[in-house]
Short mmCIF file of C-alpha atoms in Angstrom, two decimals:
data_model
loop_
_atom_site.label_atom_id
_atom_site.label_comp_id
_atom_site.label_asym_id
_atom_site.label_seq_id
_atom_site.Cartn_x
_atom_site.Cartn_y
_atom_site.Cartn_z
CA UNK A 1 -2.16 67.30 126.77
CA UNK A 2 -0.33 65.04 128.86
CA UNK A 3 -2.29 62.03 127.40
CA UNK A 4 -1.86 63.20 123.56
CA UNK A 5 1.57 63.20 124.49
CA UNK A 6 1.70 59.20 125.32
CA UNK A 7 -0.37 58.35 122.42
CA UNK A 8 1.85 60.17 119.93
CA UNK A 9 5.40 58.42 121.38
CA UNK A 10 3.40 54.57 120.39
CA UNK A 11 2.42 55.90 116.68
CA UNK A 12 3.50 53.24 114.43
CA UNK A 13 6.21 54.37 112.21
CA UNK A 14 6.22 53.77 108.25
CA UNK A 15 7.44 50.09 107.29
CA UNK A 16 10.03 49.99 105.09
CA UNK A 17 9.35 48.06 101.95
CA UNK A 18 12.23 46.02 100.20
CA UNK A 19 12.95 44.02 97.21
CA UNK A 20 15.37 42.95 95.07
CA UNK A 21 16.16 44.46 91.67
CA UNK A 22 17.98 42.25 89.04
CA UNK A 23 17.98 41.62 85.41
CA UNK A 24 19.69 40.02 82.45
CA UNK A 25 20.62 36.23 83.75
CA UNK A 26 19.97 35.37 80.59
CA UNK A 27 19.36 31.36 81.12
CA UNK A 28 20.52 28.93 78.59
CA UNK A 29 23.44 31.21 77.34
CA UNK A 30 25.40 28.57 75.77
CA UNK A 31 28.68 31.03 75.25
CA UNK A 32 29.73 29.65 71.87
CA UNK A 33 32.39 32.45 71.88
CA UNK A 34 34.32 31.03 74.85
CA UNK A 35 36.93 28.52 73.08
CA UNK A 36 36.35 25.31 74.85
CA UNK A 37 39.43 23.02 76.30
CA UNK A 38 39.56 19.77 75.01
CA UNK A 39 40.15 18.43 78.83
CA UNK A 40 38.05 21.04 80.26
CA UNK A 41 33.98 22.10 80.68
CA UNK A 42 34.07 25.40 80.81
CA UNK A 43 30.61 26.80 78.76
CA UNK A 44 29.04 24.19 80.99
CA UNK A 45 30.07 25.75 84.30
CA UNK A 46 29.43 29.17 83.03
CA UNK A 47 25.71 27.80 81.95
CA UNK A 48 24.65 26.43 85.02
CA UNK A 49 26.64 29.52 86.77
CA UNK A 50 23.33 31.23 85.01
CA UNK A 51 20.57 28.78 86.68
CA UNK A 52 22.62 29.18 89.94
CA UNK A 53 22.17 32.63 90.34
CA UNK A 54 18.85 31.80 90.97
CA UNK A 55 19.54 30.79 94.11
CA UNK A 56 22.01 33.33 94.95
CA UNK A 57 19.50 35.96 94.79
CA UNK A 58 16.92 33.95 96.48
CA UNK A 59 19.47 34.18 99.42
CA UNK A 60 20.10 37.74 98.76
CA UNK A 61 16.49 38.53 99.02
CA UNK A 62 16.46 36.41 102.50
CA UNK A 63 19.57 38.04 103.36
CA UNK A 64 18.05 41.38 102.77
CA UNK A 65 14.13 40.75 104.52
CA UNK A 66 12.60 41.33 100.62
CA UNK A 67 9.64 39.56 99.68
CA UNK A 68 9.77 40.78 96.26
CA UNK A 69 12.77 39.64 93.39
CA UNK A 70 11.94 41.89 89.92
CA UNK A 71 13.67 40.74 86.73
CA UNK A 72 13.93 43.62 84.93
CA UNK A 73 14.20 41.46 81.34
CA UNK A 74 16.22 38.90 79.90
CA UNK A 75 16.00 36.28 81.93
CA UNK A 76 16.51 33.86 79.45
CA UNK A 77 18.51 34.22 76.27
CA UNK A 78 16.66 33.38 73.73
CA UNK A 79 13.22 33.38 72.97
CA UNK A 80 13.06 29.56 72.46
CA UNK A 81 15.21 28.10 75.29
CA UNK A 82 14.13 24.45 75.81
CA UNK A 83 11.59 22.87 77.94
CA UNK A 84 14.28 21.48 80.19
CA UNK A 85 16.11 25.11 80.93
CA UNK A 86 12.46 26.68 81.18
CA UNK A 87 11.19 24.10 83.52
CA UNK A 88 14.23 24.04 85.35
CA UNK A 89 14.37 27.76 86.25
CA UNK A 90 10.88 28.22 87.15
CA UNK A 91 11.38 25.15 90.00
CA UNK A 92 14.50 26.75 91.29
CA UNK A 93 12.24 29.92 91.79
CA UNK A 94 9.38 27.75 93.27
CA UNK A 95 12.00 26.09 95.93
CA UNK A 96 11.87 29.82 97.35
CA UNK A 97 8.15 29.73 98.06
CA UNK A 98 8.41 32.81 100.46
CA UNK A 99 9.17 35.12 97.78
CA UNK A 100 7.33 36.35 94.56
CA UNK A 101 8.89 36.22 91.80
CA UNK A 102 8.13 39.01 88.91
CA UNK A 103 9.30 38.35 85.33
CA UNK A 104 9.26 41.11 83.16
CA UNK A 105 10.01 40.62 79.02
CA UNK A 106 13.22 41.76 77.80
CA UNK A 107 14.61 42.24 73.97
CA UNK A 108 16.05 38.46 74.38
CA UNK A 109 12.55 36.64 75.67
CA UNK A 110 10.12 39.65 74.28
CA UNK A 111 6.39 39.17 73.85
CA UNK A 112 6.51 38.18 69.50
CA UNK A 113 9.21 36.52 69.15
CA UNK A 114 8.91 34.73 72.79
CA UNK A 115 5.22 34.14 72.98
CA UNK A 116 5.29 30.44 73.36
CA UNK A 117 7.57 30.76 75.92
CA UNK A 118 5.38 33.11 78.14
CA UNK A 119 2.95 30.75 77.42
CA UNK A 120 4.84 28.26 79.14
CA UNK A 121 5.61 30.09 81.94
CA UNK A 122 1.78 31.14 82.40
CA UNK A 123 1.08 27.35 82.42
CA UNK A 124 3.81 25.79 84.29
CA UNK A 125 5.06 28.69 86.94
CA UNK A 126 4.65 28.12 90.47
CA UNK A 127 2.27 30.25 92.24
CA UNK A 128 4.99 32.72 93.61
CA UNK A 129 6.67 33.34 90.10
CA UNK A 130 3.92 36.25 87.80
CA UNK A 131 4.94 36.34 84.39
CA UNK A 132 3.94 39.95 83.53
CA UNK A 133 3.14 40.10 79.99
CA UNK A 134 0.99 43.30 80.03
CA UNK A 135 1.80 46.84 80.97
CA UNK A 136 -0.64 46.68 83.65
CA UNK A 137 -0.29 48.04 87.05
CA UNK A 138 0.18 44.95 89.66
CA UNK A 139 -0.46 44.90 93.65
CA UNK A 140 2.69 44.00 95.29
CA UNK A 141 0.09 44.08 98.60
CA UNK A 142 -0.47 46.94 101.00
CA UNK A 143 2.88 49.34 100.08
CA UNK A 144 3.76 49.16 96.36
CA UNK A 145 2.49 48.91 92.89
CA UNK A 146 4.41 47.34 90.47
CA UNK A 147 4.00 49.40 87.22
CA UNK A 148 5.90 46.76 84.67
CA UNK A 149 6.41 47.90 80.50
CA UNK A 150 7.41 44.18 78.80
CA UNK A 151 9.28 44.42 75.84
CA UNK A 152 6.61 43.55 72.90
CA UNK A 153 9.67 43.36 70.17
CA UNK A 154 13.31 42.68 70.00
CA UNK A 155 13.57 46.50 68.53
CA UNK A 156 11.28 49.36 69.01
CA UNK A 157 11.04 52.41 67.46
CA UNK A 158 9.44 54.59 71.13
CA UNK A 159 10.59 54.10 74.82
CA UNK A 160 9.89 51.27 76.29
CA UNK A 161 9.52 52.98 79.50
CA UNK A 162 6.46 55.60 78.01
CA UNK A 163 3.60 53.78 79.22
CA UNK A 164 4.14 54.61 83.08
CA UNK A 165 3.28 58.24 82.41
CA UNK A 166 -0.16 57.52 82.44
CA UNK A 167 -0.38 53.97 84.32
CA UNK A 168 -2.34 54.41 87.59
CA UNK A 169 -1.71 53.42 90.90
CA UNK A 170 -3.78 53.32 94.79
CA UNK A 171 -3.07 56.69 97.05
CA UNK A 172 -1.00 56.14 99.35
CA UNK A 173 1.45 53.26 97.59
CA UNK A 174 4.71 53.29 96.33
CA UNK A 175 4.92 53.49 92.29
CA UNK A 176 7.94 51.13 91.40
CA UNK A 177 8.41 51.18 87.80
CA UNK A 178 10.05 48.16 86.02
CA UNK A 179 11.37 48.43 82.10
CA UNK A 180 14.13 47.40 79.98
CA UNK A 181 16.26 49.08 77.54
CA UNK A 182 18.89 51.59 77.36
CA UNK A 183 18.62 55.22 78.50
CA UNK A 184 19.68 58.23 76.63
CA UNK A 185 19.31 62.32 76.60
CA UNK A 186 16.65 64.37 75.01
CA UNK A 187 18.77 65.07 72.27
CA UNK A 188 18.76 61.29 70.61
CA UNK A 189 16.07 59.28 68.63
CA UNK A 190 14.05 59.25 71.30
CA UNK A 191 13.73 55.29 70.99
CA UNK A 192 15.34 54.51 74.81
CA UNK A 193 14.33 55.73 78.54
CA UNK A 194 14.00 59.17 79.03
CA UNK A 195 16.40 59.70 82.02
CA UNK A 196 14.05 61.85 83.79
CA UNK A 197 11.26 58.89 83.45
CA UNK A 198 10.92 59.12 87.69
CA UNK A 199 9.87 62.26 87.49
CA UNK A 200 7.19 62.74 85.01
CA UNK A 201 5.84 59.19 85.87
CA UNK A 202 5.84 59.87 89.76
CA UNK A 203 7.85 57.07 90.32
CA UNK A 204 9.35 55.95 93.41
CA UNK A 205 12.12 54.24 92.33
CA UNK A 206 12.71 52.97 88.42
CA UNK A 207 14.28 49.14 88.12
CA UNK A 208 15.49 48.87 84.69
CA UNK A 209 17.57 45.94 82.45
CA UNK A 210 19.37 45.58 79.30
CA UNK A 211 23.02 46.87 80.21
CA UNK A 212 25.18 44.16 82.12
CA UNK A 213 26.80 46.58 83.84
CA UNK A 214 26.36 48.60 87.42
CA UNK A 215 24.82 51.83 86.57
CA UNK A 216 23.11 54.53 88.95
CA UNK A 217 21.18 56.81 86.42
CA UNK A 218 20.19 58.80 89.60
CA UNK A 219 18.90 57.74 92.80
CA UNK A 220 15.44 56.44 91.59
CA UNK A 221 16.65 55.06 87.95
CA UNK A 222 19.09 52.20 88.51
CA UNK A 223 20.63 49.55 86.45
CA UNK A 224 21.38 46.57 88.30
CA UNK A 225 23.59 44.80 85.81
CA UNK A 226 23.75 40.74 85.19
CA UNK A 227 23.69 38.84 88.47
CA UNK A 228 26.18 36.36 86.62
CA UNK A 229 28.36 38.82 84.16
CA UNK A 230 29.24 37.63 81.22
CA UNK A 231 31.81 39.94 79.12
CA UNK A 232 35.44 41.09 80.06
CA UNK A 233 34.34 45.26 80.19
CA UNK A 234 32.80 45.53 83.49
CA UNK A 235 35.92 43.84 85.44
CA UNK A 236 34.15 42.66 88.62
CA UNK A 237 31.58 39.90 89.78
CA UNK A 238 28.20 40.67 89.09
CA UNK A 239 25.82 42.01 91.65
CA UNK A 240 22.15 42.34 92.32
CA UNK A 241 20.65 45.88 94.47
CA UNK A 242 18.91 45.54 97.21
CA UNK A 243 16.44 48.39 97.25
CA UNK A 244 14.22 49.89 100.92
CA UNK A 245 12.38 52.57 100.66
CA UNK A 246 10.43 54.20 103.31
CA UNK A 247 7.55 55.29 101.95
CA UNK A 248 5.88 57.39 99.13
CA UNK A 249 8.43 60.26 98.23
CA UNK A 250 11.49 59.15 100.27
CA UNK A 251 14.40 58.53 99.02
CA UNK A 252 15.69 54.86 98.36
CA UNK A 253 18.38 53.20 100.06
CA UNK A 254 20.17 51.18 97.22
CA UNK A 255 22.38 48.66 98.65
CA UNK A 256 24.77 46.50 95.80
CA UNK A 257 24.67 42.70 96.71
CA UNK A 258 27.28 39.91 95.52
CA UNK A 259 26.07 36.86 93.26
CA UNK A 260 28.17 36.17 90.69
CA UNK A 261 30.47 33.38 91.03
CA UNK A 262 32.85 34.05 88.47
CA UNK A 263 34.86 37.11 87.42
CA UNK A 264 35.50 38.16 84.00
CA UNK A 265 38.59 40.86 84.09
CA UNK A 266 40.48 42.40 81.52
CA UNK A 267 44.15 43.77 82.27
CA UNK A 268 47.19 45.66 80.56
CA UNK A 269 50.84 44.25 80.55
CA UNK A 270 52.66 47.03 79.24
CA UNK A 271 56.26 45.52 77.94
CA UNK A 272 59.86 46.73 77.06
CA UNK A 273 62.32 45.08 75.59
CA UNK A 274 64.40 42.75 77.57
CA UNK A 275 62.43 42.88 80.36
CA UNK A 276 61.57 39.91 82.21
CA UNK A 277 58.57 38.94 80.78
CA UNK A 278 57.31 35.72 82.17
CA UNK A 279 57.91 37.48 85.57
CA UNK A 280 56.05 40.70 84.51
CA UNK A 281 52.98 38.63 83.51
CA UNK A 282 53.00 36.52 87.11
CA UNK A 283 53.05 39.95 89.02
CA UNK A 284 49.51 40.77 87.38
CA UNK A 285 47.93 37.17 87.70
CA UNK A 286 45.14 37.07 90.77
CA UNK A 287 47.04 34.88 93.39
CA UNK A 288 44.29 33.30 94.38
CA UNK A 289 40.53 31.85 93.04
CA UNK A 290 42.26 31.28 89.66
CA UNK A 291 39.44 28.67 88.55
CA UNK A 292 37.06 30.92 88.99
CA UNK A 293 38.12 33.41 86.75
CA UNK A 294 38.01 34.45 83.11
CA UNK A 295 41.24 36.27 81.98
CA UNK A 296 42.18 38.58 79.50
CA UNK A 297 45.70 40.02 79.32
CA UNK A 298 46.49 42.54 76.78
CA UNK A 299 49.91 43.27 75.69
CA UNK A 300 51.64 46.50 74.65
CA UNK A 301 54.70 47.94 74.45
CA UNK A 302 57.61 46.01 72.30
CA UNK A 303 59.20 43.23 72.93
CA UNK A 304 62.52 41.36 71.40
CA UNK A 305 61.69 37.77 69.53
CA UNK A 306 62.91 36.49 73.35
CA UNK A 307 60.52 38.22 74.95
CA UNK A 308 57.23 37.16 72.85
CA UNK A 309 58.58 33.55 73.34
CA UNK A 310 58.99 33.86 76.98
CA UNK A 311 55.60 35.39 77.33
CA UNK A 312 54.05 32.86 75.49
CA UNK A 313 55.38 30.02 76.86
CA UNK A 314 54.42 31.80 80.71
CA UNK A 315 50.87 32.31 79.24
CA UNK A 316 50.62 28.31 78.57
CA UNK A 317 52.12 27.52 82.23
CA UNK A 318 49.48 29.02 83.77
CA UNK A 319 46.48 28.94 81.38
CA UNK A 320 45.06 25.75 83.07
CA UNK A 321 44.57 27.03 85.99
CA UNK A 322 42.12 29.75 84.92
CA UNK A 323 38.67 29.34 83.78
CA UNK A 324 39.57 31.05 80.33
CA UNK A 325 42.82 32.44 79.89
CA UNK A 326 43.69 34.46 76.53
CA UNK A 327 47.17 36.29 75.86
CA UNK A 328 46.32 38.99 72.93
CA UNK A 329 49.04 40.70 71.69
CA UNK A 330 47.97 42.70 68.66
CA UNK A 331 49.42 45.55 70.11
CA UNK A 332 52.43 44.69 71.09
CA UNK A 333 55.03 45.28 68.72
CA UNK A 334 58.27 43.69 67.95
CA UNK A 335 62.11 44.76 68.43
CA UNK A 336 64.10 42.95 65.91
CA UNK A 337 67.91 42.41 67.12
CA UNK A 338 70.84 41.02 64.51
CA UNK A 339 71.74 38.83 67.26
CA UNK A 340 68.25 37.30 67.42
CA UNK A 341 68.00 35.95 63.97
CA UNK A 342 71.48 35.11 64.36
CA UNK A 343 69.95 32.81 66.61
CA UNK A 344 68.00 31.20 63.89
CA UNK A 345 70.28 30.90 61.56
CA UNK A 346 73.68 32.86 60.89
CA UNK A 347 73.16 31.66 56.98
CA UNK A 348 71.74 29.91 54.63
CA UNK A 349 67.97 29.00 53.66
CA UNK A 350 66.34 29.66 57.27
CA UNK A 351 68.59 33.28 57.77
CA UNK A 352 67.26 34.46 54.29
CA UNK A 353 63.41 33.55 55.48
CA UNK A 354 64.11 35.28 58.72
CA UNK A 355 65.25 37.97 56.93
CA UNK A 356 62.10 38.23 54.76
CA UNK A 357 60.15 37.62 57.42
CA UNK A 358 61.87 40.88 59.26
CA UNK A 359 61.83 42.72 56.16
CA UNK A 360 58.07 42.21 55.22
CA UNK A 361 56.76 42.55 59.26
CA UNK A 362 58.61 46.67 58.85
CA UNK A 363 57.30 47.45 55.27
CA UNK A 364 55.79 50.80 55.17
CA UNK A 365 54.30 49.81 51.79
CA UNK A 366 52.34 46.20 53.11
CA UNK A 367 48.84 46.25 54.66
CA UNK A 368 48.78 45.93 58.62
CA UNK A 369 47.69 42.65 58.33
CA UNK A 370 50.45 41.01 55.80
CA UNK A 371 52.60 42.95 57.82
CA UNK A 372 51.35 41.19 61.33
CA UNK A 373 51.39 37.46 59.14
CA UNK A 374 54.62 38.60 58.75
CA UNK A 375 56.19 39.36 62.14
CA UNK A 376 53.73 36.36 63.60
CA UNK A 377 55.79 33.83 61.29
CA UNK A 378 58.78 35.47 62.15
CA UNK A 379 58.22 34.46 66.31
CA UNK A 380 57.15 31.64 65.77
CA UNK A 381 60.28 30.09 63.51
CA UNK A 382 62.60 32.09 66.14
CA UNK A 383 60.38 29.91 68.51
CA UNK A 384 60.44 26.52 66.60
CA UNK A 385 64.77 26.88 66.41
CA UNK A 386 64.96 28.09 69.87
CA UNK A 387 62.86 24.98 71.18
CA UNK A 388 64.66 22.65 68.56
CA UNK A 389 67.91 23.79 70.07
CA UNK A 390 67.39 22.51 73.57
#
């Protein structure tokens, strides 16, 4: 007994098996939406922000002790990026020769529309970078199997993720599932991921792509969200998971990981009238890491003629020292004052416009947008006198 005893204390216990889970960097994005600065080279930063992640989750995975980086879909953004951006991101995986690299197709880079592409990356890829165009199980060596669905077509009409119900995998092994689309009840079409998908394919943990954002469908189903986000609604930098799991049936330890380098953020500046409101848009400016930032303010509330000036004009001051910087103030309405246009003009040609202007931005019997053309032209010829008057 006493000898049992000794052997049992020097059993080995279960290695825990890690990896990264990402998806959606969506290479070559060239962000045509993103007004560019005649002084400034913004899209470009924000494109090779893309290749750069990369290397930021290289370093995660290092960070982390993962062998293993999945890309849940989407890694590039079209299904014909160039040789150069193909080329390109395949070395940057290669100059992390410790780690394997696993590529799955997404709706962006899918299997028809993409197919010279995968082509490309079957031909050119380093030896640590797999390119898994078949829904195939894959050996991810002694602990896992890597049960991948690629995306044949940009829209399907079944879930994506059906295929792991009856995909096989060694005793013994983890069964990591890897898809990409969006995930949706039992009541629905029945064209995205079953949420239960963990349980009636045995999974061990399900790494899916398509939504940019951070989303924890359960504790085995888990978006991961863009490494390098890339739209105002999610409000924070974008991350990458870091997922350990002990062994078959255990529960995984999902751990959120930092690698975007810039943050898009939306926030509200509600407004009264006469308020300060240059100083109410520098209280809810970031003090600090301004470059680095895309900013969207949006205005509510009303405001006198003085105040959409003054807000403008403190918009402009600081624009250049963001990113992107844009002021939208469709919802912000407009408190007219007699002593405002009297500012304009107390008579005469430019007191009767103003007073058009006034009349047409109130009608009750104009569309909303004649009546926003309206109020618009009205600020900006209070502006233009105001200015002129200096």
């Amino acid at each position: 007994m006493r000898k049992r005893a000794v052997k049992n204390q020097f059993q080995e216990l279960p290695v825990t098996f890690r990896f990264i889970h990402t998806s959606d960097l969506h290479i070559g994005r060239k962000f045509a939406n993103i007004p560019q600065p005649v002084d400034g080279n913004i899209r470009g930063r924000l494109m090779e922000a893309r290749h750069g992640a990369i290397g930021r989750l290289a370093q995660a995975a290092r960070d982390q002790g993962a062998a293993h980086v999945l890309l849940a879909g989407d890694t590039f953004d079209t299904a014909t990026p160039s040789p150069v951006v193909i080329r390109q991101a395949l070395a940057a995986m290669g100059e992390a020769p410790e780690l394997i690299w696993w590529l799955l197709p997404g709706n962006h880079d899918n299997l028809r529309d993409a197919e010279p592409l995968w082509e490309a990356i079957h031909r050119d890829a380093p030896a640590n970078v797999i390119a898994l165009t078949d829904a195939a199980p894959q050996d991810m060596g002694d602990a896992a199997t890597l049960l991948p669905c690629p995306v044949a077509f940009r829209a399907s009409a079944s879930d994506p993720s059906e295929p792991l119900v009856t995909m096989a995998s060694d005793d013994g092994k983890l069964r990591i599932g890897l898809a990409h689309g969006g995930v949706t009840d039992f009541t629905e079409s029945g064209t995205a991921i079953a949420p239960d998908r963990d349980r009636s394919a045995r999974l061990d943990y399900l790494a899916l792509g398509d939504w940019h954002g951070r989303i924890a469908v359960s504790d085995r189903v888990q978006y991961c969200g863009s490494p390098e986000q890339d739209r105002f609604k999610h409000g924070r930098r974008g991350v990458c998971l870091s997922v350990a799991i002990d062994g078959p049936g255990a529960v995984p330890l999902v751990e959120e990981v930092e690698t975007g380098s810039f943050l898009w953020a939306q926030v509200d500046l509600t407004l009264h009238p006469r308020q300060d409101a240059a100083a109410a848009l520098t209280a809810i400016l970031p003090g600090a890491g301004r470059r680095d930032v895309l900013l969207r303010v949006s205005a509510t509330g009303w405001a006198g003629l003085p105040d959409h000036v003054d807000l403008q004009r403190a918009a402009d001051r600081c624009a250049p020292e963001f990113a992107h910087f844009e002021l939208v103030t469709d919802a912000l309405g407009t408190q007219y004052e007699t002593a405002d246009l009297d500012e304009i003009d107390r008579g005469g040609a430019l007191r009767l416009a103003a007073d058009g202007l006034m009349d047409d931005a109130e009608s009750e019997t104009l569309s909303q947008a004649d009546r926003e053309v309206a109020a618009d032209a009205l600020a900006r010829l209070y502006a233009y006198v105001r200015e002129a008057a200096r």
